[in-house]
Tab-separated table of C-alpha atoms in Angstrom:
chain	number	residue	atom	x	y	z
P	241	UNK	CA	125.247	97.273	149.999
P	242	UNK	CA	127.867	96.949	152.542
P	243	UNK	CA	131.703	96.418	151.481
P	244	UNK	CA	131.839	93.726	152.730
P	245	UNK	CA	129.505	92.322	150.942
P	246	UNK	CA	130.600	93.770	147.630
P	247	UNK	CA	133.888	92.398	148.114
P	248	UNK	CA	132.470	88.740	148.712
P	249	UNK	CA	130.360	89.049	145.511
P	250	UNK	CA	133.467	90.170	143.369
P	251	UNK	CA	135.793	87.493	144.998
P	252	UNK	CA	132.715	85.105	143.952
P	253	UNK	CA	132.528	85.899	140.641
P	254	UNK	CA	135.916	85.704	140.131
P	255	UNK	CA	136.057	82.308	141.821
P	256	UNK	CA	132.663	81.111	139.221
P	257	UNK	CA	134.527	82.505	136.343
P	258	UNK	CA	137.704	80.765	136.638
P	259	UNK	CA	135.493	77.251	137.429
P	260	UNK	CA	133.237	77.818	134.496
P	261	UNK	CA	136.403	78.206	132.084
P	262	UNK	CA	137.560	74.925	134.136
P	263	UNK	CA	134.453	73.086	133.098
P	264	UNK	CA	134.271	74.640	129.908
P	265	UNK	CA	137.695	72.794	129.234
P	266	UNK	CA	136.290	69.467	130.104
P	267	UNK	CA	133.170	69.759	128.408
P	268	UNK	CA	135.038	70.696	125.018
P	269	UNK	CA	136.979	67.474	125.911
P	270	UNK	CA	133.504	65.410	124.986
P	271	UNK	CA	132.315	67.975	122.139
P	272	UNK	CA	131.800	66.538	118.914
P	273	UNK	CA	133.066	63.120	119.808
P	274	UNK	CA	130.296	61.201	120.397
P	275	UNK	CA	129.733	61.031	124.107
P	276	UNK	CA	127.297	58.298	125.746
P	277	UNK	CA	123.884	60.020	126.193
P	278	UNK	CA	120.899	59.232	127.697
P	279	UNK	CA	117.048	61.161	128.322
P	280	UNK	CA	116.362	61.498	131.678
P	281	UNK	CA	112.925	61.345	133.550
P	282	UNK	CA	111.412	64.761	131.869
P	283	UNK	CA	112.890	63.536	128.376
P	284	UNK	CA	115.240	66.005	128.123
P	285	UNK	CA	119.243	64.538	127.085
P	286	UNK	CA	121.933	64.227	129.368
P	287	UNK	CA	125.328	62.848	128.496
P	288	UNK	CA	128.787	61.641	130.222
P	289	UNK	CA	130.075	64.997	129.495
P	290	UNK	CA	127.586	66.943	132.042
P	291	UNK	CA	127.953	64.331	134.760
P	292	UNK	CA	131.897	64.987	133.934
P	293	UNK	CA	131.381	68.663	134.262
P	294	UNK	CA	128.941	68.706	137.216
P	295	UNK	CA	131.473	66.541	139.182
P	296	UNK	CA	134.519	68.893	138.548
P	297	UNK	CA	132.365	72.187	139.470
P	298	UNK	CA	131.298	70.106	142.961
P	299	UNK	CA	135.012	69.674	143.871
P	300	UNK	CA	136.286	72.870	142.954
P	301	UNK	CA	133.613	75.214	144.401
P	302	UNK	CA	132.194	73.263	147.493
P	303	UNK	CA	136.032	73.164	148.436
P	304	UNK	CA	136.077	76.562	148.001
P	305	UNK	CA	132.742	77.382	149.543
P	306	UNK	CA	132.442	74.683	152.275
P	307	UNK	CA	129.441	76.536	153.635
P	308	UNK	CA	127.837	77.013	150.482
P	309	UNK	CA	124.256	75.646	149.393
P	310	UNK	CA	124.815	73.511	146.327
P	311	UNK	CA	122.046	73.249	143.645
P	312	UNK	CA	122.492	71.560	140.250
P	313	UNK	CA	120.835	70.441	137.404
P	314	UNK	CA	122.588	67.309	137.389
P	315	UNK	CA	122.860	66.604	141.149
P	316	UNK	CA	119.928	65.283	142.963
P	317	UNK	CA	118.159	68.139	145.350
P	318	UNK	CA	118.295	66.600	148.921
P	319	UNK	CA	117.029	70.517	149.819
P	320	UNK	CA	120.091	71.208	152.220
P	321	UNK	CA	120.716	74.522	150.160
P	322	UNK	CA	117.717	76.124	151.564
P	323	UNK	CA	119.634	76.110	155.025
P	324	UNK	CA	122.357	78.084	154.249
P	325	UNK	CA	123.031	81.609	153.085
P	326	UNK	CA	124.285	81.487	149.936
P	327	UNK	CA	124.228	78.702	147.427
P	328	UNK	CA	125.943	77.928	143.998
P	329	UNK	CA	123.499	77.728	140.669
P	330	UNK	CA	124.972	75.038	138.380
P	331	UNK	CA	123.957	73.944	135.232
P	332	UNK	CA	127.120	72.104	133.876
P	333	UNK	CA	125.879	72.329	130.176
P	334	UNK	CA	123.231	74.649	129.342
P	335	UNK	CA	122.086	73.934	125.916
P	336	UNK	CA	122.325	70.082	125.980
P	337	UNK	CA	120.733	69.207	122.928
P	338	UNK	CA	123.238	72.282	120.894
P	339	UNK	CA	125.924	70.295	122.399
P	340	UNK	CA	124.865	67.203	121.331
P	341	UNK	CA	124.260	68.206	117.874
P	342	UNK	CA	127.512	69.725	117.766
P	343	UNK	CA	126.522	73.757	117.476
P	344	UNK	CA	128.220	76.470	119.513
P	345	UNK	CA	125.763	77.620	121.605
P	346	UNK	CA	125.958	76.090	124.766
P	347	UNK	CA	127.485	77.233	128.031
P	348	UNK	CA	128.396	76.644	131.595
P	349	UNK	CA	126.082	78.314	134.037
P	350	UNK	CA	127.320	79.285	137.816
P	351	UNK	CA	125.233	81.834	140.123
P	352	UNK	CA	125.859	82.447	143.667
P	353	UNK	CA	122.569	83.161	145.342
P	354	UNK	CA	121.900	84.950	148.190
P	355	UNK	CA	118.160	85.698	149.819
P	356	UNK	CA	116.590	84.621	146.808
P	357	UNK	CA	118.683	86.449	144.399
P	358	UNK	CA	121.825	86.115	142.112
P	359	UNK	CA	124.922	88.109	143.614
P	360	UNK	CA	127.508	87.038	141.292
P	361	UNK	CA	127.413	85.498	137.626
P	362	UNK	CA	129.353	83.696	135.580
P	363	UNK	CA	128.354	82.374	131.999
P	364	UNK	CA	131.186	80.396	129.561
P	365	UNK	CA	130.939	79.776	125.950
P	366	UNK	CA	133.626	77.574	125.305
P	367	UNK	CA	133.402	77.522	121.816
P	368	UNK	CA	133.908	81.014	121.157
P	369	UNK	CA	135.633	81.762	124.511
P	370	UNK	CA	133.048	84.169	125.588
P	371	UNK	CA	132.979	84.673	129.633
P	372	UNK	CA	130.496	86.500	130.467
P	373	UNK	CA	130.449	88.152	134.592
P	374	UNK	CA	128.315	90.156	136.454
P	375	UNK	CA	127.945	91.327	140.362
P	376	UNK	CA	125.230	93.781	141.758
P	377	UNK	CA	126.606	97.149	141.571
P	378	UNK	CA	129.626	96.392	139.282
P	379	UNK	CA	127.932	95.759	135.614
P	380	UNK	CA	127.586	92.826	133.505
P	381	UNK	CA	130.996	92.177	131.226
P	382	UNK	CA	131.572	89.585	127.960
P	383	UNK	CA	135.346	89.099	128.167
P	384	UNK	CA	136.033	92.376	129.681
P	385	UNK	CA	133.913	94.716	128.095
P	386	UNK	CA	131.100	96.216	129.211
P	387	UNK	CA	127.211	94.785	128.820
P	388	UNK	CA	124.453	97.097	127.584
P	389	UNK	CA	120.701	96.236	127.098
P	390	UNK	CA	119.399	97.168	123.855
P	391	UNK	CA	118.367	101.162	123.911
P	392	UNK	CA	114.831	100.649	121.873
P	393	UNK	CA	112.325	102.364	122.475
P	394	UNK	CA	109.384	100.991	120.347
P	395	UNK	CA	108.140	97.468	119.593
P	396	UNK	CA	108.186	98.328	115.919
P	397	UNK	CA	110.839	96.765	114.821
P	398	UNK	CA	112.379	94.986	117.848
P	399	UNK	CA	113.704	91.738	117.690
P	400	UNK	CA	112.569	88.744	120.101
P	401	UNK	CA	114.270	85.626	120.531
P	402	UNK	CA	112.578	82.623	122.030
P	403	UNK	CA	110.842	79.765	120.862
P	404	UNK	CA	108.728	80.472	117.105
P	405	UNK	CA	105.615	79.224	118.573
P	406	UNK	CA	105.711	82.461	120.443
P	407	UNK	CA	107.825	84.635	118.432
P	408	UNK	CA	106.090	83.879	115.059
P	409	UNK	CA	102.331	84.464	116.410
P	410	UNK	CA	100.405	87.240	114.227
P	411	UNK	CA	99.915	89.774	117.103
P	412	UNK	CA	103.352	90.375	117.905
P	413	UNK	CA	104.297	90.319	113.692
P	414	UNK	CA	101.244	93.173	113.222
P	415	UNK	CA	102.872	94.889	116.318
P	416	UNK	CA	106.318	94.886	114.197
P	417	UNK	CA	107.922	92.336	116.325
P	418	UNK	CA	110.102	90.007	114.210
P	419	UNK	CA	111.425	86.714	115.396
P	420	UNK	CA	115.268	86.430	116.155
P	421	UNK	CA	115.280	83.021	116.215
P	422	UNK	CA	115.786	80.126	118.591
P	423	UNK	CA	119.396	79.565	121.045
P	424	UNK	CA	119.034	76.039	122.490
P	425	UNK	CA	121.008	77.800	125.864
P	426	UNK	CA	118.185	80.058	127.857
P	427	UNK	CA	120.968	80.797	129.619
P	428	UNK	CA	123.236	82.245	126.267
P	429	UNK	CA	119.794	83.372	124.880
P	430	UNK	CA	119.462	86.075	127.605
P	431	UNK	CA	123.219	86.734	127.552
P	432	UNK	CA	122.974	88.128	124.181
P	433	UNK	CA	119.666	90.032	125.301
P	434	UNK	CA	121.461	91.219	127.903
P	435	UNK	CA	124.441	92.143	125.582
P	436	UNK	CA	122.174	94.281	123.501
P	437	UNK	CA	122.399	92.299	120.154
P	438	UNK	CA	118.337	91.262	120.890
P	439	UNK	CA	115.776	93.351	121.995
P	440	UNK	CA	113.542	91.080	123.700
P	441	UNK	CA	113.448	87.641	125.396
P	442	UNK	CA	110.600	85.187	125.604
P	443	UNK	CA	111.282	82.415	128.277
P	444	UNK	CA	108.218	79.264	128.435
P	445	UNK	CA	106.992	78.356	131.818
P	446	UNK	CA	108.838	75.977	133.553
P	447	UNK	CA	112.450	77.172	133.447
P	448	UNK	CA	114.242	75.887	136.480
P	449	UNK	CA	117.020	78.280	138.659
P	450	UNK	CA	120.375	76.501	136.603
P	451	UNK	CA	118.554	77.764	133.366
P	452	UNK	CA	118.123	81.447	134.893
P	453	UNK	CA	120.063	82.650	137.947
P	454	UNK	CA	123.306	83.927	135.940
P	455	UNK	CA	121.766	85.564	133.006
P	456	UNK	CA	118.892	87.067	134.970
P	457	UNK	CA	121.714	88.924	136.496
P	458	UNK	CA	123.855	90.015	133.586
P	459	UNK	CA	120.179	90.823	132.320
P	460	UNK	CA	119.557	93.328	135.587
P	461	UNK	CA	123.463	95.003	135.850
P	462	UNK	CA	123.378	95.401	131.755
P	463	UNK	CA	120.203	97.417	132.234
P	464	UNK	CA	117.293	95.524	131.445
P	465	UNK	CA	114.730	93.469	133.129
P	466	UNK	CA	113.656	90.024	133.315
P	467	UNK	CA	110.097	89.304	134.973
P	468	UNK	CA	107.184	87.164	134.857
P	469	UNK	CA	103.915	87.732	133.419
P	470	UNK	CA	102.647	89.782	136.135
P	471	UNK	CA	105.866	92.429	136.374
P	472	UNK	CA	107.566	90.580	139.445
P	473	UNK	CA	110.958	89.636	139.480
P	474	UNK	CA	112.274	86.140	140.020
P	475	UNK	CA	113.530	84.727	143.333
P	476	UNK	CA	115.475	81.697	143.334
P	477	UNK	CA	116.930	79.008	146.090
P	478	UNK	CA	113.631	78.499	147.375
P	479	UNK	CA	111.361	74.765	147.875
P	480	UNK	CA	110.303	74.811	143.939
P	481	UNK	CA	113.309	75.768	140.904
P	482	UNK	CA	110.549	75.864	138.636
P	483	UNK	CA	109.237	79.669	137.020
P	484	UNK	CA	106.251	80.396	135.393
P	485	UNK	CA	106.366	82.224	131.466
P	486	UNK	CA	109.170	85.094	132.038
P	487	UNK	CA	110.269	88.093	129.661
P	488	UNK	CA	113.490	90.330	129.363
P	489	UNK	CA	114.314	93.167	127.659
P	490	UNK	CA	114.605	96.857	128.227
P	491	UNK	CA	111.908	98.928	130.178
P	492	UNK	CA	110.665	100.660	127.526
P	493	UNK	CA	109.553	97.700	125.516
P	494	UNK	CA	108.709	95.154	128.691
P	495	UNK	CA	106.410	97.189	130.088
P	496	UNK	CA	103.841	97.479	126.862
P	497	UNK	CA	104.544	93.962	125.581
P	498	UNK	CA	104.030	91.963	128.865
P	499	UNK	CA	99.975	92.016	129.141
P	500	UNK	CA	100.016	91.540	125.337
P	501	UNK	CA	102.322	88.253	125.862
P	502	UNK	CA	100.289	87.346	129.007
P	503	UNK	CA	97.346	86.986	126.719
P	504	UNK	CA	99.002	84.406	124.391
P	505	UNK	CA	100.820	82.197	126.267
């Protein structure tokens, strides 16, 4: 990678960190007090407090990044992104519903992504004041310290987090797989994966770029992986958001489990 590039990934993570602590602030400004809500088109929830949050990240980073692609969960696509070199990943709140309900685990989401893939990362847990960074070459970080992908070798035993429709079927128990439960955040699901305290991640089809593009890259610089069905790696920024069924997790334990998946889901 060329330096300069390396140093425009660093000064872009450091730029998405500080505006994900920014939104972070407003969005705890709404938490557990009731906000107006709504359920979009796809009947998923949306409240004031993501519009709030998808507005500030707009000002502060396209001011920033005038040249910069801009997609969002909550900002409608008018597909201008896919002319420029590198675009922002939002999703404002990642974990609506845990927001709504009042639970922790919810974050702010920013990627910057450049031919396809993520080239800085920035994931906030305002609740527990958890930033979590990454940039090619430079390792994944939670506040600092260093990210490492869980060092298991064999499916006995591993945990997988994802939904228990998956997670609980009988193969993957008589394999030794046990379920580690459900995080309403994709996003903070594969930050813990990629901070080692999972072994594996199941992901349903249909995950969109704001659910994926920062994690799938503290996922990659902790160590692991984070693939389809068929073994290929995810490229974002492009005509569709949408990905098909995905898993993460170490090498070791991707490899054998991913035809076995690919069979159930």
């Amino acid at each position: 990678m060329p330096v300069s590039d390396a140093r425009a990934n660093l000064a872009d993570m450091e730029l998405i960190a500080q505006a994900a602590r920014q939104g972070g602030a407003t969005a705890m400004s709404y938490f557990r007090k009731d906000p107006h809500r709504w359920t979009k088109d796809n009947d998923s929830p949306v409240s004031e407090a993501d519009l709030a949050v998808d507005r500030q990240l707009a000002e502060i980073l396209q001011a920033a990044r005038p040249d910069y692609g801009w997609l969002s969960e909550e900002t409608a696509d008018d597909s201008s992104r896919l002319n420029s070199a590198r675009s922002f990943v939002v999703d404002p709140i990642d974990g609506t519903r845990g927001f709504l309900s009042g639970s922790p685990e919810w974050t702010v989401a920013i990627a910057v992504v450049e031919a396809g893939r993520p080239v800085a990362a920035a994931l906030y847990q305002p609740v527990t004041d958890h930033l979590y960074t990454a940039a090619p070459g430079h390792g994944a970080t939670c506040n600092g310290a260093p990210l490492r992908i869980s060092d298991r070798a064999s499916l006995n035993g591993a945990s997988a987090a994802g939904p228990k429709a998956i997670t609980s079927r009988d193969r993957l128990r008589d394999m030794g797989i046990r379920p580690a439960g459900y995080v309403p955040s994709l996003a903070l699901r594969l930050a813990i994966l990629a901070a080692g305290r999972i072994d594996l991640a199941v992901v349903r089809e249909n995950a969109c770029d704001w659910d994926l593009a920062a994690s799938d890259l503290l996922v990659q610089e902790a160590g692991g992986r984070l693939e389809d069905l068929r073994g290929r790696p995810l490229s974002y920024n492009r005509g569709s958001v949408r990905h098909p069924a995905l898993l993460g997790g170490p090498k070791a334990l991707v490899d054998p489990l991913r035809p076995i998946l690919a069979e159930l889901m």
